[in-house]
Amino acid sequence: MTILSTRGLSKSFDGLQAVTNVDFDLPQGEVRALIGPNGAGKTTLVGMICGRIEPTSGRVQFDGQDITSLPAHARIMRGMAYTFQITSVFARLPVTENVALAARRRLTGGAVDSAVENALARVGLTDEAHEEAGNLSYGHQRLLEIAMGLAQSPRLLILDEPTQGLSEGEIDDFKALIRELAGDTTILLIEHNMNVVMETADQVSVLNFGEILAEGTPQEIHENAAVQAAYLGTG
């Protein structure tokens, strides 16, 4: 079953075409990596998928329903969670309250506390639960953001550059987390770290100049001459 699909999705800003006629299908339970050079249109495409950017043309479907006109908060209620490329935590609030605020978007009562505890344990932040979020390192703030996404029990979790600012050990833990989540939650991963992509993704979509350049397994993408020329710096 396809949980997310786009057809002819396009966006232009003041005449500049950022994304052009993207047809994209994401099967339920898959870990899909979205890669491409800086300026390829990845963040714009994801912004249209999650409802933060209105498309110039095209459609977005989630779980078989057309959601093109739905605002971001309505997409969250349907089971879509998005973590930002730039951390968006509430710096003056404790770590637990950051996660609880996210959990309350979809849960109530005792389910919130359970979701918070589970999400923090999954990203390794249990010991920092009562710290002010602003006191965390940048890497830990990124992990907190992932916990905020997980606490919403999403059917689709969109992670935008999640390993940026993480140490090698934290990246290893992140890869283990993705492997643990795989199958239970569909994941769309926007990532520059090719080791992370190669080790976690089932399939990879490559965006270049706002268009899908190639799709395939990590190995197929690694060996693709067009991708090597456009993105991997060889060939």
mmCIF file of C-alpha atoms in Angstrom:
data_model
loop_
_atom_site.group_PDB
_atom_site.id
_atom_site.type_symbol
_atom_site.label_atom_id
_atom_site.label_comp_id
_atom_site.label_asym_id
_atom_site.label_seq_id
_atom_site.Cartn_x
_atom_site.Cartn_y
_atom_site.Cartn_z
ATOM 1 C CA MET A 1 0.000 0.000 0.000
ATOM 2 C CA THR A 2 1.214 3.499 -0.884
ATOM 3 C CA ILE A 3 0.901 5.851 2.090
ATOM 4 C CA LEU A 4 2.120 9.008 0.318
ATOM 5 C CA SER A 5 2.043 10.036 -3.324
ATOM 6 C CA THR A 6 2.457 13.247 -5.294
ATOM 7 C CA ARG A 7 1.474 13.926 -8.891
ATOM 8 C CA GLY A 8 2.816 16.815 -10.953
ATOM 9 C CA LEU A 9 3.888 18.615 -7.788
ATOM 10 C CA SER A 10 5.504 21.948 -8.672
ATOM 11 C CA LYS A 11 6.514 25.163 -6.947
ATOM 12 C CA SER A 12 7.843 28.427 -8.308
ATOM 13 C CA PHE A 13 8.944 31.465 -6.317
ATOM 14 C CA ASP A 14 8.732 34.763 -8.219
ATOM 15 C CA GLY A 15 9.231 32.958 -11.515
ATOM 16 C CA LEU A 16 12.051 30.731 -10.238
ATOM 17 C CA GLN A 17 11.097 27.058 -10.587
ATOM 18 C CA ALA A 18 12.123 25.266 -7.384
ATOM 19 C CA VAL A 19 10.290 21.956 -7.958
ATOM 20 C CA THR A 20 8.966 20.712 -11.308
ATOM 21 C CA ASN A 21 6.291 18.050 -11.909
ATOM 22 C CA VAL A 22 7.400 15.607 -9.215
ATOM 23 C CA ASP A 23 5.636 12.233 -9.188
ATOM 24 C CA PHE A 24 6.589 10.451 -5.980
ATOM 25 C CA ASP A 25 5.282 7.270 -4.330
ATOM 26 C CA LEU A 26 6.183 6.064 -0.850
ATOM 27 C CA PRO A 27 4.989 2.587 0.207
ATOM 28 C CA GLN A 28 3.827 2.074 3.769
ATOM 29 C CA GLY A 29 6.574 0.831 6.106
ATOM 30 C CA GLU A 30 9.456 1.887 3.859
ATOM 31 C CA VAL A 31 12.497 3.966 4.810
ATOM 32 C CA ARG A 32 13.007 6.325 1.861
ATOM 33 C CA ALA A 33 15.978 8.665 1.634
ATOM 34 C CA LEU A 34 15.641 11.880 -0.363
ATOM 35 C CA ILE A 35 19.033 13.184 -1.456
ATOM 36 C CA GLY A 36 20.386 15.801 -3.822
ATOM 37 C CA PRO A 37 22.775 18.754 -4.060
ATOM 38 C CA ASN A 38 22.174 21.949 -2.106
ATOM 39 C CA GLY A 39 19.457 23.920 -3.861
ATOM 40 C CA ALA A 40 17.971 20.803 -5.499
ATOM 41 C CA GLY A 41 14.528 21.560 -4.063
ATOM 42 C CA LYS A 42 14.416 18.944 -1.288
ATOM 43 C CA THR A 43 13.173 21.259 1.469
ATOM 44 C CA THR A 44 10.608 22.842 -0.875
ATOM 45 C CA LEU A 45 9.287 19.417 -1.885
ATOM 46 C CA VAL A 46 9.018 18.278 1.723
ATOM 47 C CA GLY A 47 7.403 21.598 2.672
ATOM 48 C CA MET A 48 4.649 20.925 0.133
ATOM 49 C CA ILE A 49 4.224 17.356 1.389
ATOM 50 C CA CYS A 50 3.807 18.423 5.020
ATOM 51 C CA GLY A 51 1.648 21.482 4.275
ATOM 52 C CA ARG A 52 4.045 24.283 5.113
ATOM 53 C CA ILE A 53 4.392 25.400 1.471
ATOM 54 C CA GLU A 54 1.466 25.716 -0.945
ATOM 55 C CA PRO A 55 2.202 24.116 -4.331
ATOM 56 C CA THR A 56 1.911 26.128 -7.530
ATOM 57 C CA SER A 57 0.391 23.036 -9.147
ATOM 58 C CA GLY A 58 0.001 19.316 -8.562
ATOM 59 C CA ARG A 59 -1.553 17.097 -5.900
ATOM 60 C CA VAL A 60 -0.537 15.385 -2.648
ATOM 61 C CA GLN A 61 -2.258 12.222 -1.421
ATOM 62 C CA PHE A 62 -1.829 10.705 2.045
ATOM 63 C CA ASP A 63 -3.368 7.361 2.961
ATOM 64 C CA GLY A 64 -5.483 7.442 -0.193
ATOM 65 C CA GLN A 65 -6.954 10.889 0.489
ATOM 66 C CA ASP A 66 -6.220 14.136 -1.353
ATOM 67 C CA ILE A 67 -4.655 16.459 1.237
ATOM 68 C CA THR A 68 -3.364 19.152 -1.138
ATOM 69 C CA SER A 69 -5.517 21.864 0.431
ATOM 70 C CA LEU A 70 -5.102 20.762 4.062
ATOM 71 C CA PRO A 71 -3.005 22.944 6.414
ATOM 72 C CA ALA A 72 -0.018 21.466 8.227
ATOM 73 C CA HIS A 73 -1.816 20.942 11.556
ATOM 74 C CA ALA A 74 -4.548 18.903 9.832
ATOM 75 C CA ARG A 75 -1.906 16.688 8.254
ATOM 76 C CA ILE A 76 -0.390 16.130 11.710
ATOM 77 C CA MET A 77 -3.786 14.965 12.950
ATOM 78 C CA ARG A 78 -3.878 12.440 10.121
ATOM 79 C CA GLY A 79 -0.557 10.937 11.204
ATOM 80 C CA MET A 80 2.207 12.962 9.561
ATOM 81 C CA ALA A 81 5.103 14.329 11.656
ATOM 82 C CA TYR A 82 7.914 16.542 10.383
ATOM 83 C CA THR A 83 11.156 17.522 12.122
ATOM 84 C CA PHE A 84 12.780 20.678 10.852
ATOM 85 C CA GLN A 85 16.203 21.180 9.282
ATOM 86 C CA ILE A 86 16.764 23.880 11.903
ATOM 87 C CA THR A 87 15.943 22.929 15.490
ATOM 88 C CA SER A 88 12.540 24.168 16.604
ATOM 89 C CA VAL A 89 12.436 23.253 20.288
ATOM 90 C CA PHE A 90 11.056 25.489 23.036
ATOM 91 C CA ALA A 91 14.323 26.485 24.685
ATOM 92 C CA ARG A 92 12.894 27.672 28.027
ATOM 93 C CA LEU A 93 10.797 24.559 28.622
ATOM 94 C CA PRO A 94 12.026 21.235 30.039
ATOM 95 C CA VAL A 95 12.771 18.427 27.634
ATOM 96 C CA THR A 96 9.747 16.461 28.870
ATOM 97 C CA GLU A 97 7.369 19.363 28.267
ATOM 98 C CA ASN A 98 8.671 19.843 24.718
ATOM 99 C CA VAL A 99 7.817 16.228 23.957
ATOM 100 C CA ALA A 100 4.498 16.422 25.828
ATOM 101 C CA LEU A 101 3.410 19.438 23.761
ATOM 102 C CA ALA A 102 4.045 17.435 20.607
ATOM 103 C CA ALA A 103 2.287 14.348 21.970
ATOM 104 C CA ARG A 104 -0.849 16.349 22.873
ATOM 105 C CA ARG A 105 -1.393 17.109 19.193
ATOM 106 C CA ARG A 106 -2.741 13.562 18.855
ATOM 107 C CA LEU A 107 -3.001 12.035 22.348
ATOM 108 C CA THR A 108 -4.777 12.778 25.642
ATOM 109 C CA GLY A 109 -4.570 11.799 29.309
ATOM 110 C CA GLY A 110 -2.162 9.147 30.509
ATOM 111 C CA ALA A 111 -1.245 8.265 26.924
ATOM 112 C CA VAL A 112 0.751 11.508 26.765
ATOM 113 C CA ASP A 113 3.035 10.578 29.691
ATOM 114 C CA SER A 114 3.609 7.114 28.254
ATOM 115 C CA ALA A 115 4.419 8.517 24.816
ATOM 116 C CA VAL A 116 6.868 11.049 26.303
ATOM 117 C CA GLU A 117 8.719 8.430 28.333
ATOM 118 C CA ASN A 118 8.929 6.037 25.392
ATOM 119 C CA ALA A 119 10.065 8.698 22.904
ATOM 120 C CA LEU A 120 12.838 9.995 25.172
ATOM 121 C CA ALA A 121 14.057 6.449 25.847
ATOM 122 C CA ARG A 122 14.174 5.697 22.120
ATOM 123 C CA VAL A 123 16.430 8.669 21.349
ATOM 124 C CA GLY A 124 18.583 8.256 24.473
ATOM 125 C CA LEU A 125 17.526 11.432 26.298
ATOM 126 C CA THR A 126 15.959 9.936 29.435
ATOM 127 C CA ASP A 127 18.730 11.343 31.644
ATOM 128 C CA GLU A 128 18.155 14.850 30.229
ATOM 129 C CA ALA A 129 14.364 14.731 30.722
ATOM 130 C CA HIS A 130 14.230 17.606 33.238
ATOM 131 C CA GLU A 131 16.842 19.839 31.610
ATOM 132 C CA GLU A 132 15.761 23.027 29.900
ATOM 133 C CA ALA A 133 15.800 22.259 26.183
ATOM 134 C CA GLY A 134 17.959 25.309 25.487
ATOM 135 C CA ASN A 135 20.731 23.871 27.667
ATOM 136 C CA LEU A 136 21.116 20.804 25.450
ATOM 137 C CA SER A 137 23.895 20.576 22.885
ATOM 138 C CA TYR A 138 22.871 21.184 19.283
ATOM 139 C CA GLY A 139 23.055 17.453 18.557
ATOM 140 C CA HIS A 140 20.839 16.623 21.525
ATOM 141 C CA GLN A 141 18.352 19.264 20.426
ATOM 142 C CA ARG A 142 18.117 17.421 17.101
ATOM 143 C CA LEU A 143 17.449 14.185 18.995
ATOM 144 C CA LEU A 144 14.813 15.989 21.071
ATOM 145 C CA GLU A 145 13.124 17.042 17.848
ATOM 146 C CA ILE A 146 13.011 13.413 16.723
ATOM 147 C CA ALA A 147 11.498 12.468 20.098
ATOM 148 C CA MET A 148 8.850 15.164 19.562
ATOM 149 C CA GLY A 149 8.029 13.558 16.236
ATOM 150 C CA LEU A 150 7.913 10.028 17.647
ATOM 151 C CA ALA A 151 5.631 11.112 20.514
ATOM 152 C CA GLN A 152 2.911 11.872 17.976
ATOM 153 C CA SER A 153 2.786 8.158 17.013
ATOM 154 C CA PRO A 154 3.133 9.133 13.352
ATOM 155 C CA ARG A 155 2.284 6.911 10.415
ATOM 156 C CA LEU A 156 4.761 8.977 8.371
ATOM 157 C CA LEU A 157 7.838 10.503 10.026
ATOM 158 C CA ILE A 158 9.701 13.079 7.924
ATOM 159 C CA LEU A 159 13.230 13.790 9.156
ATOM 160 C CA ASP A 160 15.041 16.764 7.600
ATOM 161 C CA GLU A 161 18.841 16.484 8.042
ATOM 162 C CA PRO A 162 18.485 14.666 11.394
ATOM 163 C CA THR A 163 22.178 13.782 11.798
ATOM 164 C CA GLN A 164 23.450 17.340 11.299
ATOM 165 C CA GLY A 165 25.421 18.271 14.418
ATOM 166 C CA LEU A 166 25.497 14.756 15.852
ATOM 167 C CA SER A 167 28.694 13.072 17.005
ATOM 168 C CA GLU A 168 29.826 9.792 15.440
ATOM 169 C CA GLY A 169 28.439 7.859 18.377
ATOM 170 C CA GLU A 170 25.110 9.680 18.174
ATOM 171 C CA ILE A 171 24.942 8.967 14.436
ATOM 172 C CA ASP A 172 25.447 5.261 15.165
ATOM 173 C CA ASP A 173 22.610 5.433 17.695
ATOM 174 C CA PHE A 174 20.433 7.246 15.143
ATOM 175 C CA LYS A 175 21.026 4.527 12.538
ATOM 176 C CA ALA A 176 20.050 1.904 15.114
ATOM 177 C CA LEU A 177 16.895 3.890 15.903
ATOM 178 C CA ILE A 178 15.892 4.023 12.224
ATOM 179 C CA ARG A 179 16.409 0.276 11.906
ATOM 180 C CA GLU A 180 14.244 -0.218 15.014
ATOM 181 C CA LEU A 181 11.456 1.997 13.635
ATOM 182 C CA ALA A 182 11.561 0.489 10.132
ATOM 183 C CA GLY A 183 8.363 -1.359 9.326
ATOM 184 C CA ASP A 184 6.367 0.195 12.172
ATOM 185 C CA THR A 185 6.597 3.740 10.846
ATOM 186 C CA THR A 186 7.083 4.934 7.291
ATOM 187 C CA ILE A 187 10.105 7.248 7.211
ATOM 188 C CA LEU A 188 11.108 9.917 4.700
ATOM 189 C CA LEU A 189 14.703 10.890 5.424
ATOM 190 C CA ILE A 190 16.324 13.992 3.914
ATOM 191 C CA GLU A 191 20.013 13.377 4.518
ATOM 192 C CA HIS A 192 23.454 14.467 3.267
ATOM 193 C CA ASN A 193 25.405 11.794 5.143
ATOM 194 C CA MET A 194 25.728 9.050 2.539
ATOM 195 C CA ASN A 195 26.818 6.467 5.119
ATOM 196 C CA VAL A 196 23.514 7.002 6.919
ATOM 197 C CA VAL A 197 21.623 6.715 3.616
ATOM 198 C CA MET A 198 23.441 3.549 2.558
ATOM 199 C CA GLU A 199 22.899 1.846 5.918
ATOM 200 C CA THR A 200 19.292 2.814 6.677
ATOM 201 C CA ALA A 201 17.307 3.413 3.464
ATOM 202 C CA ASP A 202 15.296 0.776 1.614
ATOM 203 C CA GLN A 203 15.026 3.044 -1.426
ATOM 204 C CA VAL A 204 16.570 6.388 -2.433
ATOM 205 C CA SER A 205 15.085 9.210 -4.503
ATOM 206 C CA VAL A 206 17.518 11.744 -5.976
ATOM 207 C CA LEU A 207 16.338 15.292 -6.628
ATOM 208 C CA ASN A 208 18.310 17.577 -8.938
ATOM 209 C CA PHE A 209 17.245 21.017 -10.189
ATOM 210 C CA GLY A 210 13.779 20.389 -8.747
ATOM 211 C CA GLU A 211 13.192 17.131 -10.640
ATOM 212 C CA ILE A 212 13.514 13.444 -9.769
ATOM 213 C CA LEU A 213 16.812 12.352 -11.333
ATOM 214 C CA ALA A 214 16.834 8.718 -10.222
ATOM 215 C CA GLU A 215 15.245 6.237 -7.822
ATOM 216 C CA GLY A 216 16.459 2.845 -6.629
ATOM 217 C CA THR A 217 18.163 0.930 -3.858
ATOM 218 C CA PRO A 218 21.116 2.601 -2.125
ATOM 219 C CA GLN A 219 23.496 0.398 -4.124
ATOM 220 C CA GLU A 220 21.778 1.216 -7.426
ATOM 221 C CA ILE A 221 21.939 4.921 -6.663
ATOM 222 C CA HIS A 222 25.598 4.668 -5.637
ATOM 223 C CA GLU A 223 26.422 3.055 -8.991
ATOM 224 C CA ASN A 224 24.230 5.376 -11.110
ATOM 225 C CA ALA A 225 26.432 7.435 -13.445
ATOM 226 C CA ALA A 226 23.991 10.355 -13.662
ATOM 227 C CA VAL A 227 23.800 10.551 -9.861
ATOM 228 C CA GLN A 228 27.587 10.355 -9.570
ATOM 229 C CA ALA A 229 27.957 13.272 -11.974
ATOM 230 C CA ALA A 230 25.264 15.401 -10.349
ATOM 231 C CA TYR A 231 25.758 14.676 -6.686
ATOM 232 C CA LEU A 232 28.416 12.202 -5.610
ATOM 233 C CA GLY A 233 31.228 14.154 -7.281
ATOM 234 C CA THR A 234 32.569 11.390 -9.514
ATOM 235 C CA GLY A 235 32.098 10.186 -13.065
#
